[in-house]
Short mmCIF file of C-alpha atoms and ligand atoms in Angstrom, two decimals:
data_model
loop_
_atom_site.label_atom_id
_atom_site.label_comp_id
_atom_site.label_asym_id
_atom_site.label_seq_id
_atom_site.Cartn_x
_atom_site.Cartn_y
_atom_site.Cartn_z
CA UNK A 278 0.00 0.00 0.00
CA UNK A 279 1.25 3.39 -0.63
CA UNK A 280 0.47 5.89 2.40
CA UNK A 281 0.38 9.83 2.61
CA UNK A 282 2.53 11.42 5.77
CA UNK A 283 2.46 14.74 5.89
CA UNK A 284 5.82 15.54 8.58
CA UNK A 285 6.39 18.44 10.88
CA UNK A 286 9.72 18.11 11.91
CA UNK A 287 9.39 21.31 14.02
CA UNK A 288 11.70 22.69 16.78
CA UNK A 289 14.00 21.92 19.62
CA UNK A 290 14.69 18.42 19.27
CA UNK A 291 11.69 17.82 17.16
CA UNK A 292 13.80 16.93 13.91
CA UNK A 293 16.19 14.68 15.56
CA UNK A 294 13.00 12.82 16.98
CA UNK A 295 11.06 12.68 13.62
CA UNK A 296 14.20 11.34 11.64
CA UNK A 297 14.49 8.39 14.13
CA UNK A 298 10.97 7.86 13.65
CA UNK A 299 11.34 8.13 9.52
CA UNK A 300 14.23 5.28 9.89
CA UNK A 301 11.94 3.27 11.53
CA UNK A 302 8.67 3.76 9.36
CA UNK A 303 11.11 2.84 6.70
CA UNK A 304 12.20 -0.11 8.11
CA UNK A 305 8.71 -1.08 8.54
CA UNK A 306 7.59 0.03 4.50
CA UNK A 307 10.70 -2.27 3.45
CA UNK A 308 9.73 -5.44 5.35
CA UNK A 309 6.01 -5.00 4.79
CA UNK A 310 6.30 -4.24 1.54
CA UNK A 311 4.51 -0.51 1.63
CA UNK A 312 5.43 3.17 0.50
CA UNK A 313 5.27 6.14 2.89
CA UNK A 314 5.57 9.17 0.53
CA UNK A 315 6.55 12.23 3.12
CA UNK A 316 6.21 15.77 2.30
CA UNK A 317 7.21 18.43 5.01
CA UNK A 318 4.77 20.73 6.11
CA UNK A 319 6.70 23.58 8.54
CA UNK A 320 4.66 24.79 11.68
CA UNK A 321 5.61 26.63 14.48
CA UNK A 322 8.75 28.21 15.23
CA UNK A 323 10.76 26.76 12.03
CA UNK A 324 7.66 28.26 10.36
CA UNK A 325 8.46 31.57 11.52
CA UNK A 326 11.56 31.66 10.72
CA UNK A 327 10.31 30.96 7.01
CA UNK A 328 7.10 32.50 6.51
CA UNK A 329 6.92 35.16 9.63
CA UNK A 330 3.72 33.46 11.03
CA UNK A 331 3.52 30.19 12.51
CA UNK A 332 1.41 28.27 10.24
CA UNK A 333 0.59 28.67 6.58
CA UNK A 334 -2.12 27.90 4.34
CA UNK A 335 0.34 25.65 2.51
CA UNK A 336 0.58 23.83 5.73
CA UNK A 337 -3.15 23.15 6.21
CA UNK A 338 -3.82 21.73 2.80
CA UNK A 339 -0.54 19.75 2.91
CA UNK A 340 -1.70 17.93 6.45
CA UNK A 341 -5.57 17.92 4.58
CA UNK A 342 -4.15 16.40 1.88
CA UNK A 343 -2.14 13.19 3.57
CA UNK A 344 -3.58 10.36 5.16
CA UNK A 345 -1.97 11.40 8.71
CA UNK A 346 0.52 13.89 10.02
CA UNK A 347 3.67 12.87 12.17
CA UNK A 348 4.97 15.67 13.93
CA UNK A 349 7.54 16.85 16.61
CA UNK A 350 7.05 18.88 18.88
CA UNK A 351 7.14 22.75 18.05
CA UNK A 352 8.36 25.89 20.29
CA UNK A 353 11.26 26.95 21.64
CA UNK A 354 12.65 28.58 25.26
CA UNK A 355 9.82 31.11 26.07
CA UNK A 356 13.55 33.06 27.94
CA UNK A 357 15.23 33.44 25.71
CA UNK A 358 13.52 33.10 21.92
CA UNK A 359 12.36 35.45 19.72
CA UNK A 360 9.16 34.10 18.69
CA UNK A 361 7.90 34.49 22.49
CA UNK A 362 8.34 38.30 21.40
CA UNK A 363 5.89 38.15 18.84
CA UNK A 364 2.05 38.98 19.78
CA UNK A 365 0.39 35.29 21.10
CA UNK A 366 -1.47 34.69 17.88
CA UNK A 367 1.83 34.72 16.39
CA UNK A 368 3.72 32.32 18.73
CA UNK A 369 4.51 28.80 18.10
CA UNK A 370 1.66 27.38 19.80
CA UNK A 371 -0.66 29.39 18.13
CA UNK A 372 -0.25 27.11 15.20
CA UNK A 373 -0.24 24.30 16.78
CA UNK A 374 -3.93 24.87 18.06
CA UNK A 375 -4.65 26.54 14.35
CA UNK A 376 -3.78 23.31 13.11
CA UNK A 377 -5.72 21.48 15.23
CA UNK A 378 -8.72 23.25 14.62
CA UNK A 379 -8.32 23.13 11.03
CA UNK A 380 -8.66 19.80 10.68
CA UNK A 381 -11.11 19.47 13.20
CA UNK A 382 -9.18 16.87 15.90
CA UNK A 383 -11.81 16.44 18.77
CA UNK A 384 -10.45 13.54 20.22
CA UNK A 385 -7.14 13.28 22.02
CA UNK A 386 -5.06 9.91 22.63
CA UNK A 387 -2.97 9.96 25.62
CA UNK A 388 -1.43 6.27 26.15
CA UNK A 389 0.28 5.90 29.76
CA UNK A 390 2.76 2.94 29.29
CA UNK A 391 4.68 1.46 32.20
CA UNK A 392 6.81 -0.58 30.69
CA UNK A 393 8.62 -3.52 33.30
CA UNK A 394 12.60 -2.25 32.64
CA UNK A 395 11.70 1.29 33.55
CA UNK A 396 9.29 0.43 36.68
CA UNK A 397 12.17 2.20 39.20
CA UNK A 398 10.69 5.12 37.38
CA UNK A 399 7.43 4.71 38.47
CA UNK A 400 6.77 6.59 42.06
CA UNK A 401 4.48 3.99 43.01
CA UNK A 402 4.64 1.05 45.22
CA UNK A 403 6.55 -1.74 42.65
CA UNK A 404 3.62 -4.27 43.92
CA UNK A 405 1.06 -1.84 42.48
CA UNK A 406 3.20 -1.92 39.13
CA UNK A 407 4.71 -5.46 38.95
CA UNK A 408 4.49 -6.69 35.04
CA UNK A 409 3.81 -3.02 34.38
CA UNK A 410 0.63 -1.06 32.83
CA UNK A 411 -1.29 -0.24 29.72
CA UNK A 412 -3.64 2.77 30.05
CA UNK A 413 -5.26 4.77 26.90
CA UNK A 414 -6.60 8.08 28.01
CA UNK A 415 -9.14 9.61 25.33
CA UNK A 416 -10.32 12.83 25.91
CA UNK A 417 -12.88 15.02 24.42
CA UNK A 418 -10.68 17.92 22.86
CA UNK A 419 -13.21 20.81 21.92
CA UNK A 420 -16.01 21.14 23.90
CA UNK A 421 -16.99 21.32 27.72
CA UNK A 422 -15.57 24.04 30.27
CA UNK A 423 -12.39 25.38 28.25
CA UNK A 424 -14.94 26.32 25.31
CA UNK A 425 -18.15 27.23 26.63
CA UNK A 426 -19.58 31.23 27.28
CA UNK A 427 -17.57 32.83 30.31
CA UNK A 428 -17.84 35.95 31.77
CA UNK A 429 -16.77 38.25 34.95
CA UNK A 430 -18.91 40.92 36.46
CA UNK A 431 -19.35 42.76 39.43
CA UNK A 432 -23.01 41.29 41.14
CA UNK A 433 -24.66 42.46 43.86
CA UNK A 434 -21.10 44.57 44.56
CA UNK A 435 -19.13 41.74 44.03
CA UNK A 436 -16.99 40.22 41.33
CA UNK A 437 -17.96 37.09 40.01
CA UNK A 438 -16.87 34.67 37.47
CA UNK A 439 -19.28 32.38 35.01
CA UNK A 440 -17.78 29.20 33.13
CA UNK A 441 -20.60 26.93 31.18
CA UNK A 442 -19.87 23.74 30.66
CA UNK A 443 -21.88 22.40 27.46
CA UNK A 444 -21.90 19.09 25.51
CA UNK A 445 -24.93 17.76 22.79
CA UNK A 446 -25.44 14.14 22.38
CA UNK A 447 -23.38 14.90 19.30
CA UNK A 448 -20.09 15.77 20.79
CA UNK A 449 -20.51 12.78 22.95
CA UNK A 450 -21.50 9.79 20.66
CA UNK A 451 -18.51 10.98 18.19
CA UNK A 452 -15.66 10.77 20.87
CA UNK A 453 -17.91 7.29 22.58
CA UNK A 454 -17.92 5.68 18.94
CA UNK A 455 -13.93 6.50 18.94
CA UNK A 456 -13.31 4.97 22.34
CA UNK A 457 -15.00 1.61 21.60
CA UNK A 458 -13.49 1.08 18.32
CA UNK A 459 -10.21 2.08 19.54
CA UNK A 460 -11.03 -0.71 22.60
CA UNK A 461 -11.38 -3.27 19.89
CA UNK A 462 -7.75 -2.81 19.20
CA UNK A 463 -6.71 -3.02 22.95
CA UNK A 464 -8.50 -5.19 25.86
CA UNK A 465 -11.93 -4.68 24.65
CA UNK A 466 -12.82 -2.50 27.89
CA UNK A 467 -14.02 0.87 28.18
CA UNK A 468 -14.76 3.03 31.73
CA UNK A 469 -16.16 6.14 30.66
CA UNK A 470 -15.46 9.05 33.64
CA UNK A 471 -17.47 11.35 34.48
CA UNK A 472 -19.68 13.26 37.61
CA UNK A 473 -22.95 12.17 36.73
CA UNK A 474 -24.19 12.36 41.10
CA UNK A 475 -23.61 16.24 39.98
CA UNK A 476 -23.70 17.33 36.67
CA UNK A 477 -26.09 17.40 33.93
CA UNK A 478 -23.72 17.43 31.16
CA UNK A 479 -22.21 14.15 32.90
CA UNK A 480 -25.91 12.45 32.60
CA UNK A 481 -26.02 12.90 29.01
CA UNK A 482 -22.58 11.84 29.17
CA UNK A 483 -23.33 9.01 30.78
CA UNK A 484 -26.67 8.01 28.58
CA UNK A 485 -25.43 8.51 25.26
CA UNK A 486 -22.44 6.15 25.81
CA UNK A 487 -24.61 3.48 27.23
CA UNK A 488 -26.83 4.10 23.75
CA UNK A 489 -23.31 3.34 21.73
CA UNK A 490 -22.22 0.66 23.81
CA UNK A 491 -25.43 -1.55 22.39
CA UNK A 492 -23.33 -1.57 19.09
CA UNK A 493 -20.32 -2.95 20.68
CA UNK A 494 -21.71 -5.85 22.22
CA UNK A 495 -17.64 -7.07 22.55
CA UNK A 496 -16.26 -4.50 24.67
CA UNK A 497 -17.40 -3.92 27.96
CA UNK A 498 -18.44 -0.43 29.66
CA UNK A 499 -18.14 0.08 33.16
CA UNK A 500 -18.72 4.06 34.72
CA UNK A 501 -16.40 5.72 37.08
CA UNK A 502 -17.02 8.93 39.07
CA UNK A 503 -13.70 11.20 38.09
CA UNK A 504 -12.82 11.36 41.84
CA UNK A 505 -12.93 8.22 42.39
CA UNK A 506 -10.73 7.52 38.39
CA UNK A 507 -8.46 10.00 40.56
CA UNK A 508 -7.59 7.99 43.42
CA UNK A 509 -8.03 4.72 41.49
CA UNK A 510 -4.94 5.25 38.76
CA UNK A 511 -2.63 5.44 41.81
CA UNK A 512 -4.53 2.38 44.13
CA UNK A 513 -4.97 0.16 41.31
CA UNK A 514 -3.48 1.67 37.28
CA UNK A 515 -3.17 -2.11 36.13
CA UNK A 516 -7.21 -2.17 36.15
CA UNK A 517 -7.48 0.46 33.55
CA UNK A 518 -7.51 -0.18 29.42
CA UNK A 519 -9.02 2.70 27.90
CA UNK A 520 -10.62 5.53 29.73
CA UNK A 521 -13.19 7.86 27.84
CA UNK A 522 -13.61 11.72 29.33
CA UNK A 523 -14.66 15.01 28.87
CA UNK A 524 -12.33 17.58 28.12
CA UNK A 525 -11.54 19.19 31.97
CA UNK A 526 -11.71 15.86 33.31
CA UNK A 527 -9.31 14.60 30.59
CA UNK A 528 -6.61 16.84 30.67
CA UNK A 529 -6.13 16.25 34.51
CA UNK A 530 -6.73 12.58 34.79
CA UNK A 531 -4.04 12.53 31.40
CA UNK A 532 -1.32 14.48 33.33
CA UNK A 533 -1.86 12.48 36.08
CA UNK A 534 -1.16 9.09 34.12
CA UNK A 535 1.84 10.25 32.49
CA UNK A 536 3.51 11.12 35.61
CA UNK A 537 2.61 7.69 37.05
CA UNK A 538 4.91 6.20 34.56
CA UNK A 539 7.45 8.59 35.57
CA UNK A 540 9.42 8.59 31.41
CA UNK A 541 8.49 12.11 29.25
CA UNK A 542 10.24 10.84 26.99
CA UNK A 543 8.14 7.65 26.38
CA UNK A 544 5.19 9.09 25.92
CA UNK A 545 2.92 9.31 22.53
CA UNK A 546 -0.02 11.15 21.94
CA UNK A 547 -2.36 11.54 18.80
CA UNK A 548 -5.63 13.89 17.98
CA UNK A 549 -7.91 12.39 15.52
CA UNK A 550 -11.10 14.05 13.69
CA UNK A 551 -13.92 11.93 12.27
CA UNK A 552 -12.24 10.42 9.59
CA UNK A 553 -9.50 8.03 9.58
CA UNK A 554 -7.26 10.85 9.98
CA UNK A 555 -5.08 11.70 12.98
CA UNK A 556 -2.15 13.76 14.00
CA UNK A 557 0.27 12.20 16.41
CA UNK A 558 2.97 13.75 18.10
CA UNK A 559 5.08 12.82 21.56
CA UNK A 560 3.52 14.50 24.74
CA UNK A 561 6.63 16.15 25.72
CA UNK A 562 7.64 19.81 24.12
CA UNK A 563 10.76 20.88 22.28
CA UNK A 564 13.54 20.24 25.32
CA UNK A 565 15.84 23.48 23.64
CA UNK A 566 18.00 22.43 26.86
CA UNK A 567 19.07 19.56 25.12
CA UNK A 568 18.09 20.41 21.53
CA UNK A 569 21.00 19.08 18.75
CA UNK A 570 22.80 17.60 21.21
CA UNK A 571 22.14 14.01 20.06
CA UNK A 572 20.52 13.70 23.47
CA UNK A 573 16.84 13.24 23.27
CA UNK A 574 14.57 10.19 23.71
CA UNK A 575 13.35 9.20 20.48
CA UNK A 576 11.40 6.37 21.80
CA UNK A 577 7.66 8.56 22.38
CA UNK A 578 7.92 9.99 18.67
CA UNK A 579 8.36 5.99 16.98
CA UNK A 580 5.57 5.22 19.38
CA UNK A 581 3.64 7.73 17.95
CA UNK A 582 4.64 6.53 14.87
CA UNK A 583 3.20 3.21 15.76
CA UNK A 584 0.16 4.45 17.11
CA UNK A 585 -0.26 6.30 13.65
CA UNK A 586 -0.05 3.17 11.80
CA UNK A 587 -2.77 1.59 14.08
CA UNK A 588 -5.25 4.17 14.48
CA UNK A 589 -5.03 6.35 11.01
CA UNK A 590 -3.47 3.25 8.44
CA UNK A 591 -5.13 0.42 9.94
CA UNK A 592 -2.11 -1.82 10.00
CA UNK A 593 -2.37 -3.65 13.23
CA UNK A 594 0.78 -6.28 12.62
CA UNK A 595 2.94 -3.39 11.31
CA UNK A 596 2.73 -1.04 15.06
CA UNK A 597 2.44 -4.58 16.89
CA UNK A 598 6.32 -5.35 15.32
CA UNK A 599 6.93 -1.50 16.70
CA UNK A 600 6.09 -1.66 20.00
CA UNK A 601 7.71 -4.97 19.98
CA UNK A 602 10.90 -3.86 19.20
CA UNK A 603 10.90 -0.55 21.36
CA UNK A 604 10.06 -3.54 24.32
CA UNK A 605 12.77 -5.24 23.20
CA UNK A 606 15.59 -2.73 22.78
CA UNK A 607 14.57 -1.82 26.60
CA UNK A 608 15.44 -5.42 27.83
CA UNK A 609 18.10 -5.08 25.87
CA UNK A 610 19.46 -2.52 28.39
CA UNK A 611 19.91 0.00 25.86
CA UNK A 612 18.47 3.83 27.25
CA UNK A 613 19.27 7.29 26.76
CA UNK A 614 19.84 9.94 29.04
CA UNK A 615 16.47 10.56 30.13
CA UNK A 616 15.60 7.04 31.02
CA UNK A 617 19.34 5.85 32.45
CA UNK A 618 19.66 3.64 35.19
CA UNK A 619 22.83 1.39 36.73
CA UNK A 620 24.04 -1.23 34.72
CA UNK A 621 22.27 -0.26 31.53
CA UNK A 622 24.13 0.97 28.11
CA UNK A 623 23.49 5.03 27.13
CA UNK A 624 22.74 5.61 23.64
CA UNK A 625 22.33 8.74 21.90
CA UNK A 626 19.07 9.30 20.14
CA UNK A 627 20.80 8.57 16.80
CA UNK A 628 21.72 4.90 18.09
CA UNK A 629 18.76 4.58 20.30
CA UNK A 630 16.81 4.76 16.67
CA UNK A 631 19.13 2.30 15.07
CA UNK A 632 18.67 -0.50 17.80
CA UNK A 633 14.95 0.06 17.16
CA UNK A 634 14.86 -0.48 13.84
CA UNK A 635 17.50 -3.67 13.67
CA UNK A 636 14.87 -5.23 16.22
CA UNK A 637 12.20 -4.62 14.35
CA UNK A 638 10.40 -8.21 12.72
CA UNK A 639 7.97 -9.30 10.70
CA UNK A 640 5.96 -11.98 13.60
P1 LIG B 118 9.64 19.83 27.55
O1 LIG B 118 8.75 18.65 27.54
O2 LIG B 118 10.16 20.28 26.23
O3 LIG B 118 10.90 19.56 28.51
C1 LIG B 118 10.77 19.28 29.91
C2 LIG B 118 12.03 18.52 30.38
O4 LIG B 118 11.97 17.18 29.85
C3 LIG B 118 13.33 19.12 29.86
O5 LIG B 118 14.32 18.95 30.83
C4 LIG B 118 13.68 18.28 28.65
O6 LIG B 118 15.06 18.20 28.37
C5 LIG B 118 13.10 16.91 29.03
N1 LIG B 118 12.64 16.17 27.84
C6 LIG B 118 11.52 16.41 27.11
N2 LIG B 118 11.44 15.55 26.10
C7 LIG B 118 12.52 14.74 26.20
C8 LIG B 118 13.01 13.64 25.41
N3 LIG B 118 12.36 13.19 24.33
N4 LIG B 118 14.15 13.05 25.78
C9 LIG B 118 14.82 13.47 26.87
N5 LIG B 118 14.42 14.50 27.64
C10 LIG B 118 13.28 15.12 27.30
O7 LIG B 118 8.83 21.00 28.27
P2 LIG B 118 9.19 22.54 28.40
O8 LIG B 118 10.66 22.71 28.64
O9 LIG B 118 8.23 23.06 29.38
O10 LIG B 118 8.81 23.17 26.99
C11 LIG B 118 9.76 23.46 25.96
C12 LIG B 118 9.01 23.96 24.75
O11 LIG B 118 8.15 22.95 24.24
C13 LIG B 118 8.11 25.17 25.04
O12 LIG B 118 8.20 26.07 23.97
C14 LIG B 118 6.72 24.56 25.11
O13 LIG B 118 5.72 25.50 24.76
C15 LIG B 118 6.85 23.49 24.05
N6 LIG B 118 5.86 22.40 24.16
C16 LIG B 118 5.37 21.92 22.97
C17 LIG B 118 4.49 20.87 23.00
C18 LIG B 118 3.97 20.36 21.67
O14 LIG B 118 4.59 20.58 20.65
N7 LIG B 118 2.85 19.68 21.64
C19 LIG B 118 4.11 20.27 24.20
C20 LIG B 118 4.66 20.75 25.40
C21 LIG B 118 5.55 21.82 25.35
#
């Protein structure tokens, strides 16, 4: 098959990261016997430095135009940059959320992987942890709290502040019907979080995903109050396979599981609209502190890469041999900086991509 990537390279360490991730979607077109045709698309900072602005027509159509978008991570030292002189629209995170309005990506994958070599990581109990965890976070990106009418006035002599939090059956079936296929490909369980003993919008939450669930008579839905989803991922993570929230509730509970796994640099993420189409990206930013130094973790970006070929191409056996050889190259001992411990070999991010990609095997 012959795929469309569109790549943002972007700043910091972002092309150092991408090009490990290139050698290894190569690896995998070679052995599998598909093409990836790349074109560049330039957003954020490098985009600047091109075009003035952040992102760029061009860009848009070149991400509409490709069956999914690898990226980087974009932005540089807020200190000590230029672009964080430029007015905010014309930062490099302004295109990053232009982008990601443009092609419409409502629902955000946050995977929190504990992986059994890097457990000492993890600041929880090691019996909690033993054999390691497997959590999907998917959370509603643009509706809810962050995007509903707010205001501040002075009432009855004092000032108050008004945030709505809104969501139509809509907004919630789309991002449901996402979490149960994307169980399909995992452990076949959803637990949908919400606060449905107080809010309204958590009812319909609540109601609509029950009405999608009849359609996936395979994967099981259980409910979860998000204080409860709270203390849970640090009593009991290994329970969890994918979690389905609104956007508030998401971007907490998300930042919580990452940290739980204690490796930034391990972490993938991915925003998808309601096509096939997705955009996937590490979690972690640009790291200038360490940018071109050979340094970096490549190891979040090829998952990304992996998660791309599952989620936007479909090819299940291609990101299984992925994430088997990123396992692999860990019990091999090999880490970089980020992820060093005693008795283990440091690798740059150069080599760390290279041991990837000689491990990687058709099953
Ligand atoms: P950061 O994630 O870039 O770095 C935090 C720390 O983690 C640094 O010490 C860094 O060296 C380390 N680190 C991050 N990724 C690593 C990797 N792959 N390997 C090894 N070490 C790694 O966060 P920050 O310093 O707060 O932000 C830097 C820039 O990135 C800012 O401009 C910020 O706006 C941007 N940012 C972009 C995105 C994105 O593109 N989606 C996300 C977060 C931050």
């Amino acid at each position: 098959m012959e795929y469309k990537i569109g790549v943002i390279p972007g700043d910091g360490i972002g092309p150092e990261i991408v090009a490990q991730a290139r050698k290894v979607l190569d690896r995998v077109a070679s052995l599998y016997g598909h093409t990836f045709a790349y074109r560049e698309l330039l957003l954020g900072g490098a985009c600047i430095d091109r075009h003035g602005v952040p992102i760029t027509d061009e860009t848009v159509e070149g991400a509409r135009a490709s069956d999914a978008v690898l990226m980087g991570s974009i932005g540089g030292d807020a200190k000590t940059s230029p672009w964080y002189k430029l007015e905010p629209k014309k930062r490099p995170e302004a295109g990053l959320l232009s982008i990601r309005k443009a092609l419409g990506l409502f629902a955000n994958l946050r995977p929190a992987v504990l992986y059994p070599e890097l457990a000492g990581a993890c600041p929880l109990k090691p019996s909690l942890t033993e054999g390691g965890f497997d959590i999907l976070i998917l959370r509603e990106l643009t509706g809810g709290l962050y995007f509903g009418d707010r205001h501040t006035a002075v009432e009855n002599g004092l000032r108050t502040a008004v945030d709505t939090l809104t969501y139509n059956e809509e907004e919630i079936r789309r991002i449901a019907v996402k979490a149960f296929e994307i169980a399909r490909k995992r452990k076949h369980s959803v637990i949908s979080v919400d606060k449905a003993n107080v809010l309204d919008s958590s009812r319909l939450w609540r109601a609509v995903t029950e009405e999608v669930a009849k359609d996936y008579p395979d994967v099981t839905l259980s409910h979860m109050l998000v204080d409860n989803c709270a203390m849970q991922l640090v009593r009991d993570p290994k329970q969890f396979d994918v979690i389905l929230t609104e956007n508030m509730f998401g971007d907490i509970l998300s930042d919580e599981a990452s940290m739980i796994t204690g490796s930034i640099g391990m972490l993938a993420s991915a925003s998808l609209n309601d096509t096939s189409f997705g955009l996937y990206e590490p979690s972690h930013g640009s790291a200038p502190d360490i940018a071109g130094q050979d340094k970096a973790n490549p190891i979040a970006t090829i998952l990304s890469a992996s998660m791309m070929l599952r989620y936007s191409l479909d090819r299940q056996e291609e990101a299984d041999a992925i994430d088997r050889a990123v396992s692999q190259v860990l019990e091999d001992g090999y880490r970089t900086g980020d992820i060093m411990t005693e008795g283990c070999q440091l690798v740059g991010t150069k080599e760390m991509g290279d041991r990837i990609v000689e491990r990687i095997r058709k099953d």
